[in-house]
Amino acid sequence: MTPYDPSLPARMRVVEVGPRDGLQNLSAPVPTAAKIALIDRLSPLGFDRIEAVAFVSPRAVPQMADAAAVMAGIRRHPAARYVALVPNRMGTARSLDAGVDMLNFVCSATESFNQANLNQSIDASLAALAESMPLAQAAGVPMRLTLSTSFGCPYEGYVDPARVLDIARRAADLGCDEICLGDTTGMANPRQVYHLFERLIATLPDVTPAVHLHNTRGSGAANLIAALQAGVTVFDSSLGGLGGCPYAPGATGNVASEDMVHMLHEMDVETGVDLHGLIKVARDFERTLGQTLPGQVMRAGEAYAFSCRLPHAAKVGS
Ligand code: ZN
């Protein structure tokens, strides 16, 4: 049998965003100690990065009001890198004071969503990025841009790729070395994901492309594979599929970290993530929250957990 698509990369890097994107959307406050405990358990699991906090307005996002205390309270694992999401210069300055290893600047691809989420125009967000960049560069901290609603917007519908590429180019010109396209409300489809990343990579070959997917309409895993086949090697996900967005009507969680890691490992795409450990953390955190998470592997277990794991060729060839 011909092997399945040989263009699959050997490795994908996983950014665990549960402590930020996941918790941000919960209406019930999560105690600072529980956030710290969660990050401390995620730290040794082999993620490329952990998006631990957001330095944003505490009025707009009360769940992130304790970001500085969370960053001060975690036990930094030598192999882990900790990221903060920021929308402006003040957030950048506070993140650098807190000692983050990387910044994730957020802006939307549509004016309506940027107004709803950040209360400013896209131009104002890019001006804020321009003001923030010198601080990051002086501290030697890399800056990623995440462009939310890159595929579809709950207010404006389908998003023109030219608009996404224009904002991405402006962010790259300002010094962003990684550009993440976000499907904030799960409106993307795999063909669209493939073609938009194909164009992003052709337009900005020196920038690392990354993808941030929500599984709102069940297309998350398919969209991830489409991104991977287009050349993306960094993706965001959250344990148990925790998450959403307070400003996106109907938005649900990110793709579940364990589900994506499980799928990739089964395809012999390595992630470096300890899947057994991650499943355990997701199950325990579900109990901590007292609410059911949408992740599926955390419920079903690993496909080959109770039998010998066969070599890849044997599995697909039978
Ligand atoms: Zn998100």
Short mmCIF file of C-alpha atoms and ligand atoms in Angstrom, two decimals:
data_model
loop_
_atom_site.label_atom_id
_atom_site.label_comp_id
_atom_site.label_asym_id
_atom_site.label_seq_id
_atom_site.Cartn_x
_atom_site.Cartn_y
_atom_site.Cartn_z
CA MET A 1 0.00 0.00 0.00
CA THR A 2 1.28 3.47 -0.82
CA PRO A 3 2.10 5.37 2.33
CA TYR A 4 -0.26 8.18 3.29
CA ASP A 5 0.92 11.63 2.25
CA PRO A 6 4.71 11.59 2.53
CA SER A 7 4.76 15.39 2.83
CA LEU A 8 3.80 15.21 6.51
CA PRO A 9 6.47 16.85 8.67
CA ALA A 10 8.47 14.75 11.11
CA ARG A 11 7.66 17.07 13.96
CA MET A 12 5.12 19.68 15.07
CA ARG A 13 5.59 22.14 17.93
CA VAL A 14 2.69 22.47 20.34
CA VAL A 15 1.78 25.65 22.21
CA GLU A 16 -0.45 24.80 25.19
CA VAL A 17 -2.86 27.73 25.52
CA GLY A 18 -5.27 26.26 28.10
CA PRO A 19 -4.11 28.41 31.02
CA ARG A 20 -4.79 31.55 28.93
CA ASP A 21 -7.33 30.97 26.17
CA GLY A 22 -8.97 28.15 28.07
CA LEU A 23 -9.42 29.82 31.42
CA GLN A 24 -10.12 33.27 30.01
CA ASN A 25 -13.59 32.27 28.88
CA LEU A 26 -14.76 30.71 32.14
CA SER A 27 -17.25 32.92 33.93
CA ALA A 28 -16.55 31.46 37.38
CA PRO A 29 -13.23 32.77 38.70
CA VAL A 30 -10.45 30.19 38.94
CA PRO A 31 -8.26 30.73 42.03
CA THR A 32 -4.71 31.89 41.35
CA ALA A 33 -3.34 28.82 43.15
CA ALA A 34 -5.28 26.50 40.83
CA LYS A 35 -3.87 28.28 37.76
CA ILE A 36 -0.35 28.00 39.13
CA ALA A 37 -0.87 24.32 39.95
CA LEU A 38 -2.13 23.67 36.41
CA ILE A 39 0.83 25.42 34.76
CA ASP A 40 3.28 23.61 37.06
CA ARG A 41 1.82 20.27 35.96
CA LEU A 42 1.93 21.23 32.27
CA SER A 43 5.50 22.56 32.45
CA PRO A 44 7.41 19.24 32.33
CA LEU A 45 5.23 17.66 29.61
CA GLY A 46 7.33 18.73 26.63
CA PHE A 47 5.29 21.54 25.09
CA ASP A 48 7.21 23.98 22.93
CA ARG A 49 5.60 26.77 24.95
CA ILE A 50 2.88 27.38 27.48
CA GLU A 51 0.69 30.46 27.03
CA ALA A 52 0.32 31.10 30.73
CA VAL A 53 -1.41 34.46 31.04
CA ALA A 54 -2.73 37.56 29.30
CA PHE A 55 -1.81 41.08 30.38
CA VAL A 56 -5.04 42.79 29.39
CA SER A 57 -7.58 45.10 31.00
CA PRO A 58 -8.85 43.41 34.18
CA ARG A 59 -12.22 45.02 33.56
CA ALA A 60 -12.49 43.44 30.13
CA VAL A 61 -11.06 40.05 31.15
CA PRO A 62 -11.39 39.61 34.94
CA GLN A 63 -10.12 36.03 34.75
CA MET A 64 -6.64 37.32 33.80
CA ALA A 65 -6.47 40.04 36.48
CA ASP A 66 -3.99 37.96 38.50
CA ALA A 67 -1.53 37.46 35.59
CA ALA A 68 1.44 38.94 37.46
CA ALA A 69 0.74 36.78 40.52
CA VAL A 70 0.47 33.68 38.32
CA MET A 71 3.78 34.39 36.62
CA ALA A 72 5.42 35.07 40.00
CA GLY A 73 3.99 31.90 41.51
CA ILE A 74 4.86 29.23 38.93
CA ARG A 75 7.89 26.96 39.27
CA ARG A 76 9.77 27.63 36.08
CA HIS A 77 10.77 24.44 34.38
CA PRO A 78 14.13 24.77 32.62
CA ALA A 79 12.81 23.24 29.40
CA ALA A 80 9.55 25.23 29.30
CA ARG A 81 8.95 28.65 27.79
CA TYR A 82 6.18 30.87 29.11
CA VAL A 83 4.17 33.20 26.90
CA ALA A 84 1.85 36.12 27.65
CA LEU A 85 -0.86 37.41 25.32
CA VAL A 86 -0.82 41.20 25.01
CA PRO A 87 -2.87 43.76 23.06
CA ASN A 88 -0.81 46.91 23.66
CA ARG A 89 2.34 48.56 25.00
CA MET A 90 1.23 48.49 28.62
CA GLY A 91 0.58 44.74 28.42
CA THR A 92 3.97 44.28 26.81
CA ALA A 93 5.73 46.23 29.56
CA ARG A 94 3.91 44.30 32.30
CA SER A 95 4.72 40.97 30.62
CA LEU A 96 8.41 41.81 30.40
CA ASP A 97 8.39 42.83 34.08
CA ALA A 98 6.88 39.45 34.84
CA GLY A 99 9.71 37.72 32.99
CA VAL A 100 7.89 36.04 30.10
CA ASP A 101 9.96 34.22 27.46
CA MET A 102 7.81 35.23 24.51
CA LEU A 103 5.03 37.68 23.69
CA ASN A 104 1.88 36.95 21.72
CA PHE A 105 0.44 40.19 20.38
CA VAL A 106 -3.20 39.90 19.39
CA CYS A 107 -5.05 41.75 16.67
CA SER A 108 -8.03 40.79 14.56
CA ALA A 109 -8.30 40.50 10.79
CA THR A 110 -11.65 42.31 10.84
CA GLU A 111 -12.50 45.78 12.16
CA SER A 112 -15.72 44.63 13.86
CA PHE A 113 -14.01 41.89 15.83
CA ASN A 114 -11.07 44.12 16.77
CA GLN A 115 -13.53 46.73 18.07
CA ALA A 116 -15.49 44.11 20.02
CA ASN A 117 -12.41 42.37 21.40
CA LEU A 118 -9.95 45.23 21.86
CA ASN A 119 -12.06 48.36 21.49
CA GLN A 120 -9.84 49.85 18.81
CA SER A 121 -9.22 49.82 15.05
CA ILE A 122 -6.76 47.48 13.35
CA ASP A 123 -4.54 50.46 12.55
CA ALA A 124 -4.53 51.38 16.23
CA SER A 125 -3.56 47.80 17.13
CA LEU A 126 -0.70 47.86 14.63
CA ALA A 127 0.42 51.22 16.01
CA ALA A 128 0.40 49.62 19.47
CA LEU A 129 2.48 46.75 18.08
CA ALA A 130 4.97 49.27 16.69
CA GLU A 131 5.21 50.89 20.15
CA SER A 132 5.60 47.52 21.86
CA MET A 133 8.24 46.04 19.60
CA PRO A 134 11.21 48.14 20.85
CA LEU A 135 10.49 47.00 24.41
CA ALA A 136 10.44 43.36 23.37
CA GLN A 137 13.55 43.71 21.25
CA ALA A 138 15.46 45.51 24.02
CA ALA A 139 14.60 42.61 26.33
CA GLY A 140 15.49 40.02 23.69
CA VAL A 141 12.01 38.53 23.86
CA PRO A 142 10.48 37.33 20.57
CA MET A 143 7.10 38.67 19.51
CA ARG A 144 4.47 36.67 17.68
CA LEU A 145 1.39 38.19 16.11
CA THR A 146 -1.83 36.23 16.38
CA LEU A 147 -4.38 37.41 13.89
CA SER A 148 -7.77 36.34 15.20
CA THR A 149 -10.75 35.76 12.87
CA SER A 150 -8.36 35.18 9.94
CA PHE A 151 -10.79 32.84 8.18
CA GLY A 152 -14.26 33.91 9.25
CA CYS A 153 -15.69 36.59 11.54
CA PRO A 154 -18.94 36.27 13.50
CA TYR A 155 -19.79 39.88 12.56
CA GLU A 156 -18.42 40.20 9.02
CA GLY A 157 -18.51 36.64 7.68
CA TYR A 158 -15.90 35.34 5.24
CA VAL A 159 -12.57 37.15 5.54
CA ASP A 160 -10.73 38.17 2.39
CA PRO A 161 -7.26 36.53 2.34
CA ALA A 162 -5.75 39.76 0.92
CA ARG A 163 -6.71 41.55 4.11
CA VAL A 164 -5.07 38.86 6.28
CA LEU A 165 -1.89 38.90 4.19
CA ASP A 166 -1.72 42.70 4.32
CA ILE A 167 -1.88 42.79 8.13
CA ALA A 168 0.59 39.89 8.37
CA ARG A 169 3.04 41.72 6.13
CA ARG A 170 2.77 44.90 8.20
CA ALA A 171 3.39 42.90 11.40
CA ALA A 172 6.40 41.16 9.84
CA ASP A 173 7.78 44.54 8.75
CA LEU A 174 7.48 45.68 12.35
CA GLY A 175 9.59 42.71 13.50
CA CYS A 176 7.23 39.82 14.28
CA ASP A 177 9.07 36.60 13.51
CA GLU A 178 6.05 34.34 13.91
CA ILE A 179 2.55 34.96 12.51
CA CYS A 180 -0.32 32.87 13.81
CA LEU A 181 -3.62 32.75 11.95
CA GLY A 182 -6.54 32.16 14.28
CA ASP A 183 -9.87 30.54 13.54
CA THR A 184 -11.34 32.17 16.61
CA THR A 185 -14.91 31.00 16.15
CA GLY A 186 -14.38 27.77 14.23
CA MET A 187 -15.54 29.04 10.83
CA ALA A 188 -12.64 27.73 8.73
CA ASN A 189 -12.62 24.68 6.49
CA PRO A 190 -9.56 22.59 5.52
CA ARG A 191 -9.35 23.81 1.91
CA GLN A 192 -9.46 27.44 3.04
CA VAL A 193 -6.84 26.77 5.74
CA TYR A 194 -4.51 25.09 3.25
CA HIS A 195 -4.75 27.86 0.69
CA LEU A 196 -4.43 30.76 3.12
CA PHE A 197 -1.29 29.27 4.68
CA GLU A 198 0.09 28.46 1.25
CA ARG A 199 -0.21 32.17 0.39
CA LEU A 200 1.12 33.34 3.77
CA ILE A 201 4.21 31.14 3.42
CA ALA A 202 4.79 32.28 -0.17
CA THR A 203 4.36 35.94 0.82
CA LEU A 204 6.46 35.84 4.00
CA PRO A 205 8.93 32.96 3.63
CA ASP A 206 11.13 34.16 6.51
CA VAL A 207 8.30 34.22 9.06
CA THR A 208 7.29 31.14 11.06
CA PRO A 209 3.64 30.34 10.34
CA ALA A 210 1.48 29.07 13.21
CA VAL A 211 -2.18 28.11 13.53
CA HIS A 212 -4.72 28.64 16.33
CA LEU A 213 -7.90 26.62 15.87
CA HIS A 214 -11.17 26.41 17.73
CA ASN A 215 -13.28 23.31 17.31
CA THR A 216 -16.62 25.14 17.34
CA ARG A 217 -17.99 23.26 14.35
CA GLY A 218 -15.98 20.06 14.61
CA SER A 219 -13.47 20.90 11.86
CA GLY A 220 -10.50 21.49 14.16
CA ALA A 221 -8.55 18.27 13.50
CA ALA A 222 -9.12 18.43 9.74
CA ASN A 223 -8.06 22.07 9.72
CA LEU A 224 -4.89 21.21 11.63
CA ILE A 225 -3.92 18.57 9.08
CA ALA A 226 -4.59 21.04 6.25
CA ALA A 227 -2.33 23.60 7.94
CA LEU A 228 0.37 20.99 8.48
CA GLN A 229 0.24 19.92 4.84
CA ALA A 230 0.60 23.57 3.78
CA GLY A 231 3.83 23.79 5.80
CA VAL A 232 2.76 24.97 9.27
CA THR A 233 4.79 23.38 12.08
CA VAL A 234 3.51 25.28 15.15
CA PHE A 235 -0.02 25.03 16.51
CA ASP A 236 -1.97 26.14 19.57
CA SER A 237 -4.24 23.82 21.52
CA SER A 238 -5.68 23.58 25.01
CA LEU A 239 -5.90 20.66 27.38
CA GLY A 240 -9.28 19.02 27.26
CA GLY A 241 -10.42 21.48 24.58
CA LEU A 242 -10.94 24.07 27.31
CA GLY A 243 -11.61 27.55 26.02
CA GLY A 244 -13.52 30.01 23.91
CA CYS A 245 -13.67 33.74 23.58
CA PRO A 246 -15.86 36.06 25.65
CA TYR A 247 -16.41 38.35 22.62
CA ALA A 248 -17.19 35.67 20.07
CA PRO A 249 -20.82 34.55 20.18
CA GLY A 250 -21.08 30.77 20.25
CA ALA A 251 -17.33 30.22 20.38
CA THR A 252 -16.16 27.04 22.03
CA GLY A 253 -12.80 25.69 23.01
CA ASN A 254 -9.55 25.30 21.20
CA VAL A 255 -8.74 21.97 19.60
CA ALA A 256 -7.91 19.63 22.48
CA SER A 257 -4.17 19.17 23.04
CA GLU A 258 -4.44 15.44 23.82
CA ASP A 259 -6.65 14.77 20.79
CA MET A 260 -4.24 16.53 18.41
CA VAL A 261 -1.11 15.04 19.99
CA HIS A 262 -2.68 11.57 19.91
CA MET A 263 -3.61 11.92 16.24
CA LEU A 264 -0.19 13.24 15.26
CA HIS A 265 1.69 10.53 17.17
CA GLU A 266 -0.44 7.87 15.49
CA MET A 267 0.69 9.33 12.15
CA ASP A 268 4.33 9.25 13.30
CA VAL A 269 4.47 13.04 13.52
CA GLU A 270 6.40 13.67 16.72
CA THR A 271 5.51 16.50 19.13
CA GLY A 272 7.73 15.86 22.14
CA VAL A 273 4.63 15.98 24.34
CA ASP A 274 4.11 13.31 27.02
CA LEU A 275 0.63 12.15 26.01
CA HIS A 276 0.06 9.90 29.05
CA GLY A 277 0.97 12.74 31.38
CA LEU A 278 -1.21 15.20 29.49
CA ILE A 279 -4.29 12.96 29.62
CA LYS A 280 -3.88 12.68 33.35
CA VAL A 281 -3.60 16.45 33.78
CA ALA A 282 -6.71 17.01 31.62
CA ARG A 283 -8.73 14.48 33.63
CA ASP A 284 -7.59 15.97 36.93
CA PHE A 285 -8.29 19.51 35.79
CA GLU A 286 -11.81 18.53 34.75
CA ARG A 287 -12.37 17.51 38.36
CA THR A 288 -10.81 20.75 39.62
CA LEU A 289 -13.22 22.78 37.47
CA GLY A 290 -16.20 20.57 38.19
CA GLN A 291 -17.30 20.74 34.56
CA THR A 292 -17.07 18.38 31.61
CA LEU A 293 -14.43 19.26 29.04
CA PRO A 294 -14.96 18.50 25.33
CA GLY A 295 -11.72 16.55 24.84
CA GLN A 296 -12.28 13.01 23.52
CA VAL A 297 -9.03 11.10 24.04
CA MET A 298 -9.15 12.02 27.75
CA ARG A 299 -12.41 10.03 27.86
CA ALA A 300 -11.77 7.23 25.35
CA GLY A 301 -8.09 6.68 26.18
CA GLU A 302 -5.40 6.07 23.63
CA ALA A 303 -6.30 3.94 20.63
CA TYR A 304 -3.51 1.45 21.31
CA ALA A 305 -3.31 1.80 25.08
CA PHE A 306 -4.33 -1.81 25.69
CA SER A 307 -2.51 -3.54 22.86
CA CYS A 308 0.93 -3.48 21.33
CA ARG A 309 1.46 -0.40 19.26
CA LEU A 310 2.02 -1.76 15.79
CA PRO A 311 4.47 -0.19 13.39
CA HIS A 312 2.80 2.52 11.33
CA ALA A 313 2.87 0.57 8.07
CA ALA A 314 1.15 -2.41 9.66
CA LYS A 315 -1.63 -0.24 11.04
CA VAL A 316 -2.51 1.50 7.81
CA GLY A 317 -1.89 -1.54 5.61
CA SER A 318 -4.24 -4.02 7.17
ZN ZN B 1 -8.59 31.35 20.80
#
